[in-house]
Short mmCIF file of C-alpha atoms in Angstrom, two decimals:
data_model
loop_
_atom_site.label_atom_id
_atom_site.label_comp_id
_atom_site.label_asym_id
_atom_site.label_seq_id
_atom_site.Cartn_x
_atom_site.Cartn_y
_atom_site.Cartn_z
CA MET I 1 0.00 0.00 0.00
CA ARG I 2 3.03 2.29 -0.13
CA ARG I 3 2.02 3.97 -3.37
CA GLY I 4 -1.40 4.90 -1.95
CA ARG I 5 0.15 6.44 1.16
CA GLU I 6 2.75 8.41 -0.77
CA GLU I 7 0.28 9.89 -3.23
CA ARG I 8 -2.36 10.72 -0.65
CA GLY I 9 -0.85 14.06 0.33
CA ARG I 10 -0.33 15.14 -3.27
CA LEU I 11 -3.90 14.25 -4.25
CA ARG I 12 -5.74 15.58 -1.20
CA GLY I 13 -3.64 18.67 -0.72
CA GLU I 14 -1.14 19.45 1.99
CA PRO I 15 -1.37 21.93 4.89
CA PRO I 16 0.32 25.33 4.51
CA PRO I 17 4.09 25.16 4.82
CA ARG I 18 5.63 25.93 8.17
CA TRP I 19 7.15 29.20 6.96
CA ALA I 20 3.67 30.49 6.06
CA ARG I 21 2.54 29.98 9.66
CA ILE I 22 5.67 31.53 11.12
CA ALA I 23 5.77 34.56 8.79
CA PRO I 24 2.98 36.62 10.46
CA ALA I 25 4.52 36.19 13.92
CA VAL I 26 7.99 37.07 12.65
CA ALA I 27 6.66 40.14 10.82
CA LEU I 28 4.85 41.23 13.99
CA VAL I 29 8.03 41.03 16.09
CA VAL I 30 10.12 42.78 13.43
CA LEU I 31 7.66 45.68 13.08
CA VAL I 32 7.39 46.15 16.84
CA LEU I 33 11.16 46.22 17.25
CA ALA I 34 11.57 48.54 14.25
CA GLN I 35 9.02 50.94 15.72
CA ALA I 36 10.80 50.84 19.08
CA ILE I 37 14.13 52.01 17.61
CA THR I 38 12.57 54.50 15.18
CA PRO I 39 12.15 58.20 16.08
CA GLY I 40 8.72 59.05 17.41
CA ASP I 41 7.70 61.16 14.40
CA VAL I 42 7.90 58.09 12.11
CA GLU I 43 5.11 55.57 12.54
CA LEU I 44 5.62 52.04 11.26
CA GLY I 45 2.83 50.54 13.32
CA TYR I 46 0.26 50.90 10.61
CA PHE I 47 2.04 48.17 8.64
CA LEU I 48 0.69 45.83 11.30
CA ALA I 49 -2.74 46.17 9.70
CA GLY I 50 -1.53 43.93 6.87
CA LEU I 51 -0.79 40.99 9.17
CA PRO I 52 -4.36 39.61 9.62
CA PRO I 53 -4.90 39.14 5.84
CA VAL I 54 -1.56 37.35 5.63
CA ALA I 55 -2.48 35.14 8.60
CA ALA I 56 -5.78 34.24 6.92
CA PHE I 57 -3.88 32.21 4.28
CA ALA I 58 -2.18 29.99 6.87
CA TYR I 59 -4.47 30.00 9.91
CA GLY I 60 -8.09 29.27 10.59
CA PRO I 61 -10.65 31.82 11.85
CA ALA I 62 -9.49 31.55 15.48
CA GLY I 63 -5.80 32.08 14.65
CA THR I 64 -6.60 34.97 12.34
CA ALA I 65 -8.84 36.55 15.00
CA PHE I 66 -5.95 36.32 17.48
CA PHE I 67 -3.65 38.25 15.13
CA ALA I 68 -6.38 40.81 14.41
CA GLY I 69 -7.02 41.38 18.13
CA LEU I 70 -3.30 41.69 18.86
CA VAL I 71 -2.87 44.28 16.11
CA LEU I 72 -5.84 46.29 17.44
CA LEU I 73 -4.32 46.19 20.89
CA LEU I 74 -0.88 47.37 19.73
CA LEU I 75 -2.31 50.18 17.61
CA GLY I 76 -5.09 51.26 19.97
CA VAL I 77 -3.11 51.56 23.21
CA PRO I 78 -0.82 54.63 22.95
CA SER I 79 1.13 53.73 26.07
CA LEU I 80 2.65 50.77 24.24
CA GLY I 81 4.41 53.17 21.88
CA ILE I 82 3.62 51.17 18.74
CA GLY I 83 0.81 53.19 17.20
CA HIS I 84 -1.66 55.95 17.89
CA ALA I 85 -4.70 54.92 15.92
CA ARG I 86 -7.87 56.76 16.73
CA GLY I 87 -11.43 56.89 15.48
CA SER I 88 -11.74 56.02 11.83
CA ASP I 89 -8.18 54.65 11.62
CA LEU I 90 -8.86 52.16 14.37
CA ALA I 91 -12.21 51.27 12.80
CA THR I 92 -10.48 50.62 9.47
CA VAL I 93 -7.97 48.28 11.12
CA ALA I 94 -10.83 46.48 12.89
CA ALA I 95 -12.71 46.09 9.58
CA ILE I 96 -9.59 44.63 7.95
CA GLY I 97 -9.24 42.18 10.83
CA LEU I 98 -12.91 41.15 10.62
CA LEU I 99 -12.67 40.67 6.85
CA SER I 100 -9.55 38.56 7.36
CA VAL I 101 -11.41 36.29 9.79
CA VAL I 102 -14.20 35.82 7.23
CA ILE I 103 -11.63 35.00 4.54
CA ALA I 104 -9.98 32.45 6.83
CA TRP I 105 -13.37 30.83 7.55
CA VAL I 106 -14.26 30.60 3.86
CA ARG I 107 -10.83 29.23 2.99
CA ARG I 108 -11.00 26.58 5.71
CA ARG I 109 -14.47 25.50 4.54
CA ARG I 110 -13.39 25.29 0.90
CA ASP I 111 -10.32 23.30 1.92
CA ALA I 112 -12.54 20.81 3.78
CA GLN I 113 -14.81 20.44 0.73
CA LEU I 114 -11.81 19.97 -1.54
CA VAL I 115 -10.34 17.30 0.73
CA SER I 116 -13.69 15.47 0.71
CA VAL I 117 -13.94 15.53 -3.09
CA ARG I 118 -10.34 14.47 -3.55
CA THR I 119 -10.72 11.67 -1.02
CA VAL I 120 -13.57 10.24 -3.09
CA ALA I 121 -11.51 10.66 -6.27
CA GLU I 122 -8.56 8.93 -4.63
CA ALA I 123 -10.67 5.97 -3.54
CA ALA I 124 -12.13 5.63 -7.06
CA GLN I 125 -8.72 5.79 -8.73
CA LEU I 126 -7.11 3.34 -6.32
CA ALA I 127 -10.01 0.96 -6.94
CA VAL I 128 -9.15 1.02 -10.66
CA LEU I 129 -5.40 0.65 -10.14
CA PRO I 130 -4.61 -0.54 -6.61
CA PRO I 131 -1.01 -0.67 -5.36
CA VAL I 132 0.88 -3.84 -6.19
CA PRO I 133 1.19 -6.13 -3.14
CA PRO I 134 4.72 -7.11 -2.11
CA ARG I 135 4.00 -10.78 -2.80
CA VAL I 136 1.52 -12.69 -4.97
CA GLY I 137 1.84 -16.43 -4.43
CA PRO I 138 5.49 -17.40 -5.01
CA VAL I 139 6.23 -14.16 -6.88
CA ARG I 140 7.70 -11.14 -5.14
CA CYS I 141 6.60 -7.80 -6.57
CA SER I 142 7.68 -4.17 -6.46
CA GLY I 143 5.86 -1.54 -8.49
CA LEU I 144 5.88 2.19 -9.09
CA TYR I 145 3.34 4.32 -10.95
CA ARG I 146 3.47 8.02 -11.75
CA ALA I 147 0.70 9.68 -13.75
CA ALA I 148 1.70 12.53 -16.03
CA GLN I 149 -1.34 14.65 -15.15
CA ARG I 150 -0.73 16.47 -11.92
CA GLY I 151 -3.12 15.67 -9.07
CA THR I 152 -4.12 12.23 -10.37
CA LEU I 153 -3.15 8.69 -9.42
CA VAL I 154 -4.12 6.94 -12.66
CA GLY I 155 -3.19 7.79 -16.24
CA GLY I 156 -2.73 5.89 -19.47
CA ASP I 157 -0.38 3.21 -18.12
CA LEU I 158 -1.47 0.14 -16.16
CA TYR I 159 -0.10 -2.83 -14.30
CA ASP I 160 -1.46 -5.68 -12.24
CA VAL I 161 -0.31 -8.97 -10.73
CA ARG I 162 -2.85 -11.71 -10.00
CA ALA I 163 -2.77 -15.33 -8.89
CA GLY I 164 -5.08 -17.86 -10.50
CA PRO I 165 -5.46 -21.58 -11.16
CA TYR I 166 -2.84 -21.42 -13.92
CA GLY I 167 -0.19 -19.56 -11.94
CA VAL I 168 0.71 -15.96 -11.23
CA ARG I 169 0.14 -13.61 -14.14
CA ALA I 170 1.30 -10.03 -14.57
CA LEU I 171 0.28 -7.30 -16.98
CA VAL I 172 1.98 -4.02 -17.88
CA GLY I 173 0.36 -1.88 -20.56
CA ASP I 174 0.17 1.54 -22.14
CA VAL I 175 -3.12 2.66 -23.67
CA GLN I 176 -3.69 5.27 -26.33
CA GLY I 177 -3.49 8.73 -24.78
CA HIS I 178 -2.61 9.60 -21.21
CA GLY I 179 -4.08 11.31 -18.18
CA LEU I 180 -7.71 11.03 -17.08
CA ALA I 181 -8.91 10.64 -20.67
CA ALA I 182 -7.36 7.15 -20.75
CA VAL I 183 -8.68 5.91 -17.38
CA GLY I 184 -11.77 4.30 -18.92
CA THR I 185 -9.63 2.18 -21.24
CA VAL I 186 -7.31 1.28 -18.37
CA ALA I 187 -10.28 0.11 -16.28
CA ALA I 188 -11.66 -1.99 -19.13
CA LEU I 189 -8.31 -3.71 -19.76
CA LEU I 190 -7.70 -4.43 -16.09
CA GLY I 191 -11.19 -5.90 -15.70
CA ALA I 192 -10.69 -8.17 -18.70
CA PHE I 193 -7.26 -9.24 -17.43
CA ARG I 194 -8.58 -10.16 -13.98
CA GLU I 195 -11.28 -12.32 -15.54
CA ALA I 196 -8.78 -13.97 -17.88
CA VAL I 197 -6.47 -14.88 -14.99
CA LEU I 198 -9.24 -17.09 -13.64
CA ASP I 199 -10.75 -18.42 -16.87
CA ASP I 200 -8.10 -18.74 -19.61
CA ALA I 201 -5.63 -21.63 -19.45
CA GLU I 202 -3.20 -20.21 -22.04
CA LEU I 203 -1.36 -16.90 -21.84
CA ALA I 204 -2.09 -16.27 -25.52
CA ALA I 205 -5.79 -16.57 -24.74
CA VAL I 206 -5.41 -13.86 -22.12
CA ALA I 207 -3.93 -11.54 -24.75
CA ALA I 208 -6.73 -12.45 -27.16
CA ARG I 209 -9.35 -11.56 -24.52
CA LEU I 210 -7.75 -8.16 -23.95
CA ASP I 211 -7.66 -7.58 -27.70
CA ARG I 212 -11.38 -8.38 -28.02
CA ARG I 213 -12.18 -6.07 -25.13
CA LEU I 214 -10.49 -3.11 -26.80
CA ALA I 215 -11.90 -3.95 -30.24
CA THR I 216 -15.43 -4.09 -28.81
CA ASP I 217 -15.00 -0.81 -26.94
CA SER I 218 -13.55 0.84 -30.03
CA ALA I 219 -16.50 -0.27 -32.19
CA ALA I 220 -18.98 1.03 -29.64
CA GLY I 221 -17.08 4.26 -29.00
CA PRO I 222 -17.73 7.75 -30.42
CA ALA I 223 -17.03 8.48 -34.06
CA GLU I 224 -14.24 10.93 -33.23
CA HIS I 225 -12.24 8.06 -31.69
CA PRO I 226 -12.66 5.25 -34.24
CA GLU I 227 -9.48 3.42 -33.23
CA LEU I 228 -8.60 2.37 -29.69
CA PHE I 229 -5.41 0.45 -29.03
CA ALA I 230 -2.88 -0.36 -26.33
CA THR I 231 0.47 -2.04 -26.04
CA ALA I 232 0.99 -4.65 -23.34
CA VAL I 233 3.33 -7.33 -22.09
CA LEU I 234 2.06 -10.37 -20.19
CA LEU I 235 4.04 -12.66 -17.89
CA GLU I 236 3.03 -15.98 -16.41
CA PHE I 237 4.76 -17.97 -13.67
CA PRO I 238 3.23 -21.49 -13.83
CA PRO I 239 3.06 -23.17 -10.42
CA GLY I 240 6.06 -25.32 -9.49
CA LEU I 241 7.84 -25.18 -12.87
CA GLY I 242 10.53 -22.55 -12.24
CA LEU I 243 9.94 -20.77 -15.54
CA VAL I 244 8.25 -17.70 -16.95
CA ARG I 245 6.14 -17.32 -20.10
CA ILE I 246 6.06 -13.98 -21.85
CA VAL I 247 3.78 -12.46 -24.51
CA SER I 248 4.40 -9.02 -25.99
CA CYS I 249 1.72 -7.07 -27.82
CA GLY I 250 3.74 -4.25 -29.34
CA HIS I 251 5.22 -3.36 -25.94
CA PRO I 252 8.85 -2.78 -24.92
CA ALA I 253 10.48 -6.09 -24.01
CA PRO I 254 11.09 -6.90 -20.33
CA LEU I 255 14.58 -6.65 -18.92
CA ARG I 256 16.12 -9.58 -17.05
CA LEU I 257 18.53 -8.79 -14.23
CA ARG I 258 20.87 -11.61 -13.29
CA GLY I 259 23.20 -10.24 -10.64
CA ARG I 260 24.63 -7.10 -12.24
CA VAL I 261 24.05 -8.36 -15.78
CA VAL I 262 21.09 -6.80 -17.58
CA GLU I 263 19.71 -8.11 -20.86
CA GLU I 264 16.57 -7.52 -22.86
CA VAL I 265 14.44 -10.65 -23.14
CA ALA I 266 14.16 -11.76 -26.77
CA VAL I 267 10.41 -11.62 -27.31
CA GLU I 268 8.81 -11.46 -30.74
CA PRO I 269 6.28 -8.62 -30.40
CA GLY I 270 2.81 -9.09 -31.77
CA PRO I 271 0.55 -6.25 -32.89
CA PRO I 272 -0.89 -3.92 -30.24
CA LEU I 273 -4.15 -4.79 -28.55
CA GLY I 274 -7.30 -3.58 -30.24
CA LEU I 275 -6.03 -4.15 -33.80
CA GLY I 276 -7.44 -7.64 -34.26
CA LEU I 277 -4.59 -9.60 -32.70
CA ALA I 278 -6.80 -12.63 -32.06
CA ARG I 279 -7.98 -13.04 -35.67
CA PRO I 280 -4.78 -13.99 -37.55
CA GLY I 281 -3.67 -16.38 -34.78
CA PRO I 282 -2.42 -16.46 -31.21
CA PRO I 283 0.58 -14.26 -30.35
CA PRO I 284 3.96 -15.97 -29.90
CA VAL I 285 4.77 -17.10 -26.37
CA VAL I 286 8.34 -17.25 -25.09
CA GLU I 287 9.42 -19.50 -22.23
CA LEU I 288 12.45 -18.90 -20.07
CA ALA I 289 13.85 -20.96 -17.23
CA VAL I 290 14.19 -18.85 -14.11
CA ARG I 291 17.16 -18.90 -11.78
CA PRO I 292 16.75 -17.91 -8.14
CA GLU I 293 18.63 -14.63 -8.73
CA ASP I 294 16.65 -13.61 -11.82
CA ARG I 295 14.55 -10.47 -11.68
CA PHE I 296 12.31 -9.21 -14.46
CA LEU I 297 11.68 -5.49 -14.90
CA LEU I 298 8.63 -4.50 -16.93
CA HIS I 299 8.22 -0.88 -17.93
CA THR I 300 6.30 1.47 -20.22
CA ASP I 301 7.73 3.77 -22.87
CA GLY I 302 7.36 6.70 -20.49
CA VAL I 303 10.67 5.49 -19.02
CA THR I 304 12.73 4.76 -22.11
CA GLU I 305 11.38 7.69 -24.14
CA ALA I 306 12.07 10.27 -21.43
CA ARG I 307 14.65 12.83 -22.57
CA ASP I 308 17.17 15.02 -20.83
CA ALA I 309 17.85 18.67 -21.63
CA THR I 310 20.02 17.71 -24.62
CA GLY I 311 17.37 15.43 -26.14
CA HIS I 312 18.97 12.09 -25.25
CA PHE I 313 16.73 9.18 -24.25
CA TYR I 314 16.99 7.65 -20.80
CA PRO I 315 19.26 4.55 -21.06
CA LEU I 316 17.34 2.23 -18.74
CA ALA I 317 19.31 -0.96 -19.45
CA SER I 318 22.68 0.66 -18.87
CA ARG I 319 21.53 2.49 -15.75
CA LEU I 320 20.10 -0.55 -13.99
CA PRO I 321 23.46 -1.99 -12.84
CA VAL I 322 24.32 1.42 -11.40
CA VAL I 323 21.12 1.87 -9.37
CA ALA I 324 20.43 -1.81 -8.58
CA ARG I 325 20.79 -2.71 -4.92
CA ASP I 326 18.05 -4.66 -3.16
CA PRO I 327 15.03 -5.77 -5.25
CA ALA I 328 12.47 -3.99 -3.06
CA GLY I 329 14.12 -0.60 -3.65
CA LEU I 330 15.09 -0.96 -7.29
CA VAL I 331 12.03 0.65 -8.90
CA ARG I 332 12.27 3.67 -6.62
CA ALA I 333 15.96 3.99 -7.36
CA VAL I 334 15.14 3.93 -11.09
CA TRP I 335 12.49 6.63 -10.57
CA ARG I 336 14.91 8.88 -8.67
CA ASP I 337 17.53 8.40 -11.37
CA LEU I 338 14.93 9.11 -14.08
CA ALA I 339 13.76 12.26 -12.29
CA ASP I 340 17.36 13.50 -12.06
CA PHE I 341 17.96 12.65 -15.73
CA THR I 342 14.89 14.60 -16.89
CA ASP I 343 15.28 17.39 -14.33
CA GLY I 344 12.06 16.76 -12.44
CA GLY I 345 10.43 13.76 -14.07
CA PRO I 346 9.17 12.78 -17.55
CA ALA I 347 6.12 14.33 -19.16
CA ASP I 348 4.50 10.94 -19.85
CA ASP I 349 2.93 8.36 -17.56
CA VAL I 350 5.43 5.95 -16.04
CA ALA I 351 4.89 2.38 -14.83
CA LEU I 352 7.60 0.09 -13.46
CA LEU I 353 7.02 -3.46 -12.23
CA LEU I 354 9.75 -5.73 -10.85
CA LEU I 355 9.00 -9.44 -10.44
CA TRP I 356 11.08 -12.29 -9.10
CA LEU I 357 10.41 -15.77 -7.80
CA ASP I 358 10.85 -16.37 -4.11
CA GLY I 359 13.97 -18.49 -3.76
CA SER I 360 12.26 -20.80 -1.28
CA GLY I 361 9.89 -22.31 -3.84
CA THR I 362 11.14 -21.84 -7.38
CA GLY I 363 11.82 -25.48 -8.18
CA THR I 364 14.19 -24.68 -11.04
CA GLY I 365 16.16 -27.41 -12.73
CA THR I 366 16.32 -29.66 -15.74
CA GLY I 367 13.44 -31.78 -14.53
CA ALA I 368 11.21 -28.73 -14.44
CA GLY I 369 12.38 -27.78 -17.89
CA ALA I 370 11.53 -31.21 -19.24
CA ARG I 371 8.05 -31.09 -17.76
CA THR I 372 7.56 -27.65 -19.25
CA GLU I 373 8.44 -28.75 -22.78
CA ALA I 374 6.04 -31.66 -22.51
CA ARG I 375 3.16 -29.43 -21.44
CA ALA I 376 3.87 -26.39 -23.60
CA PRO I 377 1.17 -25.54 -26.17
CA SER I 378 1.95 -25.86 -29.85
CA HIS I 379 2.28 -22.10 -30.37
CA THR I 380 4.79 -21.65 -27.53
CA ARG I 381 8.32 -20.83 -28.67
CA THR I 382 11.18 -21.54 -26.28
CA ALA I 383 13.88 -18.87 -26.40
CA ALA I 384 17.16 -19.94 -27.97
CA HIS I 385 19.01 -19.49 -24.73
CA ALA I 386 16.34 -21.03 -22.50
CA GLY I 387 17.90 -24.49 -22.68
CA GLY I 388 21.22 -23.08 -21.47
CA ASP I 389 19.43 -21.24 -18.72
CA ALA I 390 17.66 -24.42 -17.61
CA ALA I 391 20.95 -26.32 -17.44
CA ALA I 392 22.60 -23.46 -15.56
CA GLY I 393 19.57 -23.33 -13.29
CA ALA I 394 20.10 -26.97 -12.36
CA GLY I 395 23.60 -26.12 -11.20
CA ALA I 396 22.37 -23.04 -9.33
CA GLY I 397 19.49 -24.79 -7.61
CA ASP I 398 21.30 -24.60 -4.26
CA GLY I 399 22.39 -20.96 -4.70
CA SER I 400 21.29 -17.94 -2.76
CA GLY I 401 17.91 -16.25 -3.03
CA ALA I 402 17.04 -13.13 -4.96
CA ALA I 403 19.71 -10.45 -4.85
#
């Protein structure tokens, strides 16, 4: 739930900064001292009349009324030597103080209404795209999501990790458009994916279901948006086999981290979702044997297409060995590095999802690889280096857990 807690302040609004609450008191002390060391024919006390309006932006009605009363006292009591307000001058200062209290009351009420509205919006957005749990079955997870549109939690990127009867499945996608305009498509894809995790035995069938969902929504959509599409990558960790299956639908390929070695997984990308992927045939599925130290980083193009001030793209693969430490903190380290690279963060939505098998129950080895080949569907393609990985995994079966 870390993502929800971190974003809560940004979405609901934060209290005034500490300096805004201290400023009226500091100004009051400075003006009083300045008046005390100033010759008697120069009056600086009337500047105190500006303090209640300033206090109204940081304090509630009671705090603003305190400042207004203190100013009236300092200006209305000549023996204090701060001011000599009389008659209409004192009435003007009192009117300013009263108006400041009203402003503070209105501001506090509007803030409460805004917090209420944003709380509802936050709950709705987190229901569409909840934070990734730290563990789903035997798969450890770490995710990070940043929407491009300020003040929102959900944009045009999506991710999810779900356990079902056919193993743990993960989805990372990027729909057409970004910001709140894409939230409806994100919700539709996530709903279809969660159903497919329970119903579809093959990973290619999951992709086909997502494709049909987008094609149906596109056909029923408004005429000004005749084409609706999304890119996505799907991962599946079958139970007890120590391998991962991957399907790419026009999406950037996952990165595999093995120690400090980073390589892009060789996945043949199919067409994006929503363009009739299911009609010509199922998308190609790649199988890889998984070692205990393997980690898979899925990302959207908001990461790799982010540019620095000189126009260079962010080199994710080459930066991973530099920022990689413990798996749980890797995605946040990547985000900090990306924010520094782009001087504040990219202008597109960003989704990062790191997955790795818990070393206590991976079951890697040649026996697992043999069972996998026997059960693999006809359209599944084993990567050229998967056999070498399976043999190496047999030798590493007694190695350490995830780095």
